[in-house]
Amino acid sequence: MHMNTAGASAPHTDFADLRRLHAQAVRDSVTLVRRVTSGDLPRPTPCSAWTLADLLAHMTAQHHGFAAAARGEGRESAHWAVRPLGTDPVGEYTVAAEKVIAAFATVEGPHHAFALPEFSAGRTFRAARAIGFHLIDYVVHSWDVARTLGLAYTPAPELLRAALPIARAVPDDDSRLAPGSAFRPGLTAGEDADTLEQILAALGRSPRRRGPERGAVSHDAGRH
């Protein structure tokens, strides 16, 4: 994800709650990814030009990169490298997800500095903002995976309330048109749009995009 730095942490969400909600978002994604089979990997996703294999590789790499940033190692480009999927991509994803949750749990406070070279080569970001970046990525990418697989995705209302201001803070500029951008130009949400649909529209997803429903994945199913 490429995001401008302005105002991208969730206002009115304290640091402990932000980390808890982040862990919930990531574990929701794990619940969905565990439904992926090898036959699903070539499927197209809502991410422009990405197959599910591409998306899963991106999601795994971002976990490793943000975990490194939490440890003070974010400037090392190797941690952010997107690698081809191995023989157990679901298992690798699950390990990476728990790795970033554990790394964030060790961060001393909201002002801890994160180096995020994909966002800016020359500056660091407050932990609260960096965790907000990662949280919104996994709310949206969970929806991407769910839509690709034809599954329902129903995050907890508390998580969506925290995610909406972060989504609205992502600049809607030419960076969204760049190759490999995780987000596309924003869409207009309908007057009856719920919170998830508003988040998706803000980040260039068509909330009404539907696949054949294979089953429901709710926030309760993703809790550990």
PDB file of C-alpha atoms in Angstrom:
ATOM      1  CA  MET A   1       0.000   0.000   0.000  1.00  0.00           C
ATOM      2  CA  HIS A   2       1.236   3.457  -0.847  1.00  0.00           C
ATOM      3  CA  MET A   3      -0.295   6.090   1.434  1.00  0.00           C
ATOM      4  CA  ASN A   4       0.303   9.756   2.038  1.00  0.00           C
ATOM      5  CA  THR A   5       1.179  10.508   5.638  1.00  0.00           C
ATOM      6  CA  ALA A   6      -1.419  13.069   6.600  1.00  0.00           C
ATOM      7  CA  GLY A   7      -3.989  12.168   9.210  1.00  0.00           C
ATOM      8  CA  ALA A   8      -4.001   8.459   8.625  1.00  0.00           C
ATOM      9  CA  SER A   9      -4.319   7.179  12.178  1.00  0.00           C
ATOM     10  CA  ALA A  10      -7.759   6.673  13.648  1.00  0.00           C
ATOM     11  CA  PRO A  11      -8.843   9.643  15.771  1.00  0.00           C
ATOM     12  CA  HIS A  12     -10.499   8.917  19.112  1.00  0.00           C
ATOM     13  CA  THR A  13      -9.020   5.380  19.182  1.00  0.00           C
ATOM     14  CA  ASP A  14      -6.483   4.934  21.969  1.00  0.00           C
ATOM     15  CA  PHE A  15      -3.314   2.973  21.347  1.00  0.00           C
ATOM     16  CA  ALA A  16      -4.342  -0.181  23.197  1.00  0.00           C
ATOM     17  CA  ASP A  17      -7.647  -0.296  21.309  1.00  0.00           C
ATOM     18  CA  LEU A  18      -5.891   0.383  18.008  1.00  0.00           C
ATOM     19  CA  ARG A  19      -3.569  -2.587  18.530  1.00  0.00           C
ATOM     20  CA  ARG A  20      -6.457  -4.810  19.583  1.00  0.00           C
ATOM     21  CA  LEU A  21      -8.515  -3.840  16.543  1.00  0.00           C
ATOM     22  CA  HIS A  22      -5.503  -4.254  14.281  1.00  0.00           C
ATOM     23  CA  ALA A  23      -5.015  -7.803  15.574  1.00  0.00           C
ATOM     24  CA  GLN A  24      -8.686  -8.484  14.925  1.00  0.00           C
ATOM     25  CA  ALA A  25      -8.419  -7.214  11.335  1.00  0.00           C
ATOM     26  CA  VAL A  26      -5.370  -9.356  10.651  1.00  0.00           C
ATOM     27  CA  ARG A  27      -6.895 -12.474  12.210  1.00  0.00           C
ATOM     28  CA  ASP A  28     -10.062 -11.932  10.178  1.00  0.00           C
ATOM     29  CA  SER A  29      -7.810 -12.065   7.118  1.00  0.00           C
ATOM     30  CA  VAL A  30      -6.278 -15.312   8.356  1.00  0.00           C
ATOM     31  CA  THR A  31      -9.744 -16.853   8.695  1.00  0.00           C
ATOM     32  CA  LEU A  32     -10.413 -16.019   5.063  1.00  0.00           C
ATOM     33  CA  VAL A  33      -7.010 -17.040   3.738  1.00  0.00           C
ATOM     34  CA  ARG A  34      -7.406 -20.437   5.378  1.00  0.00           C
ATOM     35  CA  ARG A  35     -10.232 -21.064   2.909  1.00  0.00           C
ATOM     36  CA  VAL A  36      -7.850 -20.637  -0.056  1.00  0.00           C
ATOM     37  CA  THR A  37      -6.975 -23.738  -2.064  1.00  0.00           C
ATOM     38  CA  SER A  38      -4.279 -24.116  -4.696  1.00  0.00           C
ATOM     39  CA  GLY A  39      -6.971 -23.993  -7.359  1.00  0.00           C
ATOM     40  CA  ASP A  40      -8.034 -20.540  -6.154  1.00  0.00           C
ATOM     41  CA  LEU A  41      -4.619 -18.910  -6.592  1.00  0.00           C
ATOM     42  CA  PRO A  42      -5.013 -17.973 -10.301  1.00  0.00           C
ATOM     43  CA  ARG A  43      -8.354 -16.224  -9.676  1.00  0.00           C
ATOM     44  CA  PRO A  44      -8.567 -12.495 -10.490  1.00  0.00           C
ATOM     45  CA  THR A  45      -9.124 -10.190  -7.509  1.00  0.00           C
ATOM     46  CA  PRO A  46     -10.569  -6.700  -7.012  1.00  0.00           C
ATOM     47  CA  CYS A  47      -6.934  -5.469  -6.972  1.00  0.00           C
ATOM     48  CA  SER A  48      -6.226  -4.352 -10.514  1.00  0.00           C
ATOM     49  CA  ALA A  49      -4.186  -6.945 -12.455  1.00  0.00           C
ATOM     50  CA  TRP A  50      -3.491  -9.048  -9.363  1.00  0.00           C
ATOM     51  CA  THR A  51      -4.382 -12.694  -9.075  1.00  0.00           C
ATOM     52  CA  LEU A  52      -5.108 -14.160  -5.668  1.00  0.00           C
ATOM     53  CA  ALA A  53      -1.539 -15.500  -5.646  1.00  0.00           C
ATOM     54  CA  ASP A  54      -0.220 -11.965  -6.243  1.00  0.00           C
ATOM     55  CA  LEU A  55      -2.445 -10.549  -3.521  1.00  0.00           C
ATOM     56  CA  LEU A  56      -1.463 -13.224  -1.010  1.00  0.00           C
ATOM     57  CA  ALA A  57       2.238 -12.664  -1.725  1.00  0.00           C
ATOM     58  CA  HIS A  58       1.751  -8.908  -1.212  1.00  0.00           C
ATOM     59  CA  MET A  59      -0.166  -9.399   2.040  1.00  0.00           C
ATOM     60  CA  THR A  60       2.478 -11.774   3.400  1.00  0.00           C
ATOM     61  CA  ALA A  61       5.314  -9.407   2.502  1.00  0.00           C
ATOM     62  CA  GLN A  62       3.608  -6.459   4.175  1.00  0.00           C
ATOM     63  CA  HIS A  63       3.284  -8.412   7.408  1.00  0.00           C
ATOM     64  CA  HIS A  64       7.013  -9.096   7.374  1.00  0.00           C
ATOM     65  CA  GLY A  65       7.841  -5.485   6.541  1.00  0.00           C
ATOM     66  CA  PHE A  66       5.680  -3.954   9.256  1.00  0.00           C
ATOM     67  CA  ALA A  67       6.924  -6.481  11.813  1.00  0.00           C
ATOM     68  CA  ALA A  68      10.487  -5.434  10.954  1.00  0.00           C
ATOM     69  CA  ALA A  69       9.531  -1.768  11.273  1.00  0.00           C
ATOM     70  CA  ALA A  70       8.140  -2.423  14.754  1.00  0.00           C
ATOM     71  CA  ARG A  71      11.491  -3.983  15.701  1.00  0.00           C
ATOM     72  CA  GLY A  72      13.421  -0.981  14.387  1.00  0.00           C
ATOM     73  CA  GLU A  73      14.550  -2.783  11.216  1.00  0.00           C
ATOM     74  CA  GLY A  74      12.180  -1.221   8.710  1.00  0.00           C
ATOM     75  CA  ARG A  75      14.871   0.434   6.601  1.00  0.00           C
ATOM     76  CA  GLU A  76      16.188  -2.970   5.499  1.00  0.00           C
ATOM     77  CA  SER A  77      14.580  -3.529   2.109  1.00  0.00           C
ATOM     78  CA  ALA A  78      14.846  -7.315   2.318  1.00  0.00           C
ATOM     79  CA  HIS A  79      12.084  -7.350   4.926  1.00  0.00           C
ATOM     80  CA  TRP A  80       9.638  -5.824   2.423  1.00  0.00           C
ATOM     81  CA  ALA A  81      10.476  -8.069  -0.531  1.00  0.00           C
ATOM     82  CA  VAL A  82       7.531  -9.763  -2.223  1.00  0.00           C
ATOM     83  CA  ARG A  83       8.518 -13.376  -2.749  1.00  0.00           C
ATOM     84  CA  PRO A  84       6.884 -16.105  -4.834  1.00  0.00           C
ATOM     85  CA  LEU A  85       4.489 -18.277  -2.882  1.00  0.00           C
ATOM     86  CA  GLY A  86       5.998 -21.423  -1.430  1.00  0.00           C
ATOM     87  CA  THR A  87       4.495 -24.878  -1.108  1.00  0.00           C
ATOM     88  CA  ASP A  88       2.331 -23.838   1.871  1.00  0.00           C
ATOM     89  CA  PRO A  89       1.196 -20.281   1.184  1.00  0.00           C
ATOM     90  CA  VAL A  90      -1.667 -20.432   3.698  1.00  0.00           C
ATOM     91  CA  GLY A  91       0.648 -21.619   6.457  1.00  0.00           C
ATOM     92  CA  GLU A  92       3.243 -19.007   5.565  1.00  0.00           C
ATOM     93  CA  TYR A  93       0.590 -16.320   5.615  1.00  0.00           C
ATOM     94  CA  THR A  94      -0.667 -17.409   9.025  1.00  0.00           C
ATOM     95  CA  VAL A  95       2.846 -17.334  10.503  1.00  0.00           C
ATOM     96  CA  ALA A  96       3.507 -13.872   9.029  1.00  0.00           C
ATOM     97  CA  ALA A  97       0.197 -12.559  10.393  1.00  0.00           C
ATOM     98  CA  GLU A  98       0.947 -13.702  13.919  1.00  0.00           C
ATOM     99  CA  LYS A  99       4.474 -12.310  13.563  1.00  0.00           C
ATOM    100  CA  VAL A 100       3.254  -8.772  12.906  1.00  0.00           C
ATOM    101  CA  ILE A 101       0.669  -8.931  15.689  1.00  0.00           C
ATOM    102  CA  ALA A 102       3.365 -10.064  18.129  1.00  0.00           C
ATOM    103  CA  ALA A 103       5.763  -7.358  16.923  1.00  0.00           C
ATOM    104  CA  PHE A 104       3.162  -4.620  17.375  1.00  0.00           C
ATOM    105  CA  ALA A 105       2.460  -5.892  20.896  1.00  0.00           C
ATOM    106  CA  THR A 106       6.061  -5.097  21.867  1.00  0.00           C
ATOM    107  CA  VAL A 107       5.882  -1.440  20.752  1.00  0.00           C
ATOM    108  CA  GLU A 108       6.266   0.784  23.789  1.00  0.00           C
ATOM    109  CA  GLY A 109       3.817   3.505  22.861  1.00  0.00           C
ATOM    110  CA  PRO A 110       2.050   5.467  20.111  1.00  0.00           C
ATOM    111  CA  HIS A 111       5.054   7.715  19.410  1.00  0.00           C
ATOM    112  CA  HIS A 112       7.532   4.888  18.777  1.00  0.00           C
ATOM    113  CA  ALA A 113       9.198   5.548  15.405  1.00  0.00           C
ATOM    114  CA  PHE A 114       8.566   3.219  12.463  1.00  0.00           C
ATOM    115  CA  ALA A 115      10.701   3.362   9.327  1.00  0.00           C
ATOM    116  CA  LEU A 116       8.443   2.570   6.360  1.00  0.00           C
ATOM    117  CA  PRO A 117      10.531   2.951   3.189  1.00  0.00           C
ATOM    118  CA  GLU A 118       7.595   2.128   0.911  1.00  0.00           C
ATOM    119  CA  PHE A 119       5.898   5.264   2.246  1.00  0.00           C
ATOM    120  CA  SER A 120       8.873   7.585   2.652  1.00  0.00           C
ATOM    121  CA  ALA A 121      12.597   6.955   2.366  1.00  0.00           C
ATOM    122  CA  GLY A 122      13.586   9.860   4.556  1.00  0.00           C
ATOM    123  CA  ARG A 123      11.232  10.018   7.493  1.00  0.00           C
ATOM    124  CA  THR A 124       9.708   7.859  10.176  1.00  0.00           C
ATOM    125  CA  PHE A 125       6.112   7.501  11.321  1.00  0.00           C
ATOM    126  CA  ARG A 126       4.515   7.365  14.739  1.00  0.00           C
ATOM    127  CA  ALA A 127       3.503   3.844  15.739  1.00  0.00           C
ATOM    128  CA  ALA A 128      -0.164   4.807  15.984  1.00  0.00           C
ATOM    129  CA  ARG A 129      -0.136   6.022  12.396  1.00  0.00           C
ATOM    130  CA  ALA A 130       1.831   3.045  11.100  1.00  0.00           C
ATOM    131  CA  ILE A 131      -0.507   0.578  12.777  1.00  0.00           C
ATOM    132  CA  GLY A 132      -3.428   2.478  11.254  1.00  0.00           C
ATOM    133  CA  PHE A 133      -1.850   2.054   7.820  1.00  0.00           C
ATOM    134  CA  HIS A 134      -1.596  -1.690   8.329  1.00  0.00           C
ATOM    135  CA  LEU A 135      -5.074  -2.005   9.824  1.00  0.00           C
ATOM    136  CA  ILE A 136      -6.833  -0.398   6.866  1.00  0.00           C
ATOM    137  CA  ASP A 137      -4.843  -2.533   4.435  1.00  0.00           C
ATOM    138  CA  TYR A 138      -6.145  -5.705   6.037  1.00  0.00           C
ATOM    139  CA  VAL A 139      -9.747  -4.611   6.319  1.00  0.00           C
ATOM    140  CA  VAL A 140      -9.739  -3.926   2.590  1.00  0.00           C
ATOM    141  CA  HIS A 141      -7.608  -6.909   1.576  1.00  0.00           C
ATOM    142  CA  SER A 142      -9.812  -9.209   3.658  1.00  0.00           C
ATOM    143  CA  TRP A 143     -12.716  -8.000   1.547  1.00  0.00           C
ATOM    144  CA  ASP A 144     -10.618  -8.567  -1.583  1.00  0.00           C
ATOM    145  CA  VAL A 145      -9.968 -12.177  -0.561  1.00  0.00           C
ATOM    146  CA  ALA A 146     -13.598 -12.726   0.410  1.00  0.00           C
ATOM    147  CA  ARG A 147     -14.870 -11.365  -2.914  1.00  0.00           C
ATOM    148  CA  THR A 148     -12.370 -13.461  -4.828  1.00  0.00           C
ATOM    149  CA  LEU A 149     -13.535 -16.614  -3.064  1.00  0.00           C
ATOM    150  CA  GLY A 150     -17.233 -15.704  -3.076  1.00  0.00           C
ATOM    151  CA  LEU A 151     -17.383 -15.519   0.711  1.00  0.00           C
ATOM    152  CA  ALA A 152     -19.224 -13.102   2.964  1.00  0.00           C
ATOM    153  CA  TYR A 153     -17.086 -10.733   5.049  1.00  0.00           C
ATOM    154  CA  THR A 154     -18.653  -9.042   8.067  1.00  0.00           C
ATOM    155  CA  PRO A 155     -16.097  -7.277  10.270  1.00  0.00           C
ATOM    156  CA  ALA A 156     -17.004  -6.116  13.770  1.00  0.00           C
ATOM    157  CA  PRO A 157     -18.719  -2.706  13.829  1.00  0.00           C
ATOM    158  CA  GLU A 158     -16.073  -1.399  16.241  1.00  0.00           C
ATOM    159  CA  LEU A 159     -13.330  -2.284  13.770  1.00  0.00           C
ATOM    160  CA  LEU A 160     -15.157  -0.580  10.924  1.00  0.00           C
ATOM    161  CA  ARG A 161     -15.717   2.571  12.966  1.00  0.00           C
ATOM    162  CA  ALA A 162     -11.969   2.792  13.581  1.00  0.00           C
ATOM    163  CA  ALA A 163     -11.124   2.006   9.947  1.00  0.00           C
ATOM    164  CA  LEU A 164     -13.408   4.553   8.269  1.00  0.00           C
ATOM    165  CA  PRO A 165     -11.476   7.737   9.193  1.00  0.00           C
ATOM    166  CA  ILE A 166      -8.227   6.029   8.172  1.00  0.00           C
ATOM    167  CA  ALA A 167      -9.698   5.150   4.780  1.00  0.00           C
ATOM    168  CA  ARG A 168     -10.922   8.704   4.292  1.00  0.00           C
ATOM    169  CA  ALA A 169      -7.437  10.048   5.085  1.00  0.00           C
ATOM    170  CA  VAL A 170      -5.798   8.147   2.218  1.00  0.00           C
ATOM    171  CA  PRO A 171      -5.129  10.769  -0.489  1.00  0.00           C
ATOM    172  CA  ASP A 172      -7.073  10.208  -3.678  1.00  0.00           C
ATOM    173  CA  ASP A 173      -4.347  11.312  -6.061  1.00  0.00           C
ATOM    174  CA  ASP A 174      -2.340  10.073  -9.037  1.00  0.00           C
ATOM    175  CA  SER A 175      -0.477   7.570  -6.862  1.00  0.00           C
ATOM    176  CA  ARG A 176      -3.554   5.357  -7.039  1.00  0.00           C
ATOM    177  CA  LEU A 177      -3.072   5.047 -10.796  1.00  0.00           C
ATOM    178  CA  ALA A 178       0.494   3.756 -10.459  1.00  0.00           C
ATOM    179  CA  PRO A 179       1.199   0.129 -11.373  1.00  0.00           C
ATOM    180  CA  GLY A 180       1.003  -2.049  -8.292  1.00  0.00           C
ATOM    181  CA  SER A 181      -1.055   0.410  -6.279  1.00  0.00           C
ATOM    182  CA  ALA A 182      -3.247  -1.442  -3.770  1.00  0.00           C
ATOM    183  CA  PHE A 183      -5.968   1.223  -4.000  1.00  0.00           C
ATOM    184  CA  ARG A 184      -7.752   2.725  -6.991  1.00  0.00           C
ATOM    185  CA  PRO A 185      -9.373   6.168  -7.370  1.00  0.00           C
ATOM    186  CA  GLY A 186     -12.222   6.634  -4.919  1.00  0.00           C
ATOM    187  CA  LEU A 187     -15.828   5.955  -5.814  1.00  0.00           C
ATOM    188  CA  THR A 188     -18.986   7.625  -4.574  1.00  0.00           C
ATOM    189  CA  ALA A 189     -20.769   5.613  -1.908  1.00  0.00           C
ATOM    190  CA  GLY A 190     -24.550   5.485  -2.101  1.00  0.00           C
ATOM    191  CA  GLU A 191     -26.673   7.295   0.441  1.00  0.00           C
ATOM    192  CA  ASP A 192     -27.610   3.956   1.996  1.00  0.00           C
ATOM    193  CA  ALA A 193     -24.011   2.673   2.135  1.00  0.00           C
ATOM    194  CA  ASP A 194     -23.005   1.001   5.385  1.00  0.00           C
ATOM    195  CA  THR A 195     -19.643   1.614   7.038  1.00  0.00           C
ATOM    196  CA  LEU A 196     -17.806  -1.159   5.180  1.00  0.00           C
ATOM    197  CA  GLU A 197     -19.204   0.028   1.859  1.00  0.00           C
ATOM    198  CA  GLN A 198     -18.050   3.585   2.631  1.00  0.00           C
ATOM    199  CA  ILE A 199     -14.533   2.301   3.389  1.00  0.00           C
ATOM    200  CA  LEU A 200     -14.424   0.268   0.192  1.00  0.00           C
ATOM    201  CA  ALA A 201     -15.706   3.117  -1.978  1.00  0.00           C
ATOM    202  CA  ALA A 202     -13.158   5.528  -0.486  1.00  0.00           C
ATOM    203  CA  LEU A 203     -10.392   3.144  -1.550  1.00  0.00           C
ATOM    204  CA  GLY A 204     -11.655   2.445  -5.044  1.00  0.00           C
ATOM    205  CA  ARG A 205     -13.564  -0.782  -4.491  1.00  0.00           C
ATOM    206  CA  SER A 206     -17.066  -1.265  -5.824  1.00  0.00           C
ATOM    207  CA  PRO A 207     -18.928  -2.323  -2.673  1.00  0.00           C
ATOM    208  CA  ARG A 208     -21.635  -4.046  -4.701  1.00  0.00           C
ATOM    209  CA  ARG A 209     -19.132  -6.367  -6.386  1.00  0.00           C
ATOM    210  CA  ARG A 210     -20.339  -9.823  -5.478  1.00  0.00           C
ATOM    211  CA  GLY A 211     -19.217 -13.362  -6.134  1.00  0.00           C
ATOM    212  CA  PRO A 212     -21.136 -16.581  -5.537  1.00  0.00           C
ATOM    213  CA  GLU A 213     -21.566 -16.918  -1.789  1.00  0.00           C
ATOM    214  CA  ARG A 214     -19.729 -19.970  -0.466  1.00  0.00           C
ATOM    215  CA  GLY A 215     -20.291 -19.206   3.197  1.00  0.00           C
ATOM    216  CA  ALA A 216     -20.131 -16.502   5.798  1.00  0.00           C
ATOM    217  CA  VAL A 217     -16.964 -15.282   7.488  1.00  0.00           C
ATOM    218  CA  SER A 218     -17.734 -12.951  10.358  1.00  0.00           C
ATOM    219  CA  HIS A 219     -15.535 -11.210  12.909  1.00  0.00           C
ATOM    220  CA  ASP A 220     -16.485 -13.811  15.487  1.00  0.00           C
ATOM    221  CA  ALA A 221     -15.031 -16.593  13.341  1.00  0.00           C
ATOM    222  CA  GLY A 222     -11.715 -14.781  13.137  1.00  0.00           C
ATOM    223  CA  ARG A 223     -11.133 -14.237  16.846  1.00  0.00           C
ATOM    224  CA  HIS A 224      -8.456 -16.199  18.677  1.00  0.00           C
TER     225      HIS A 224
END
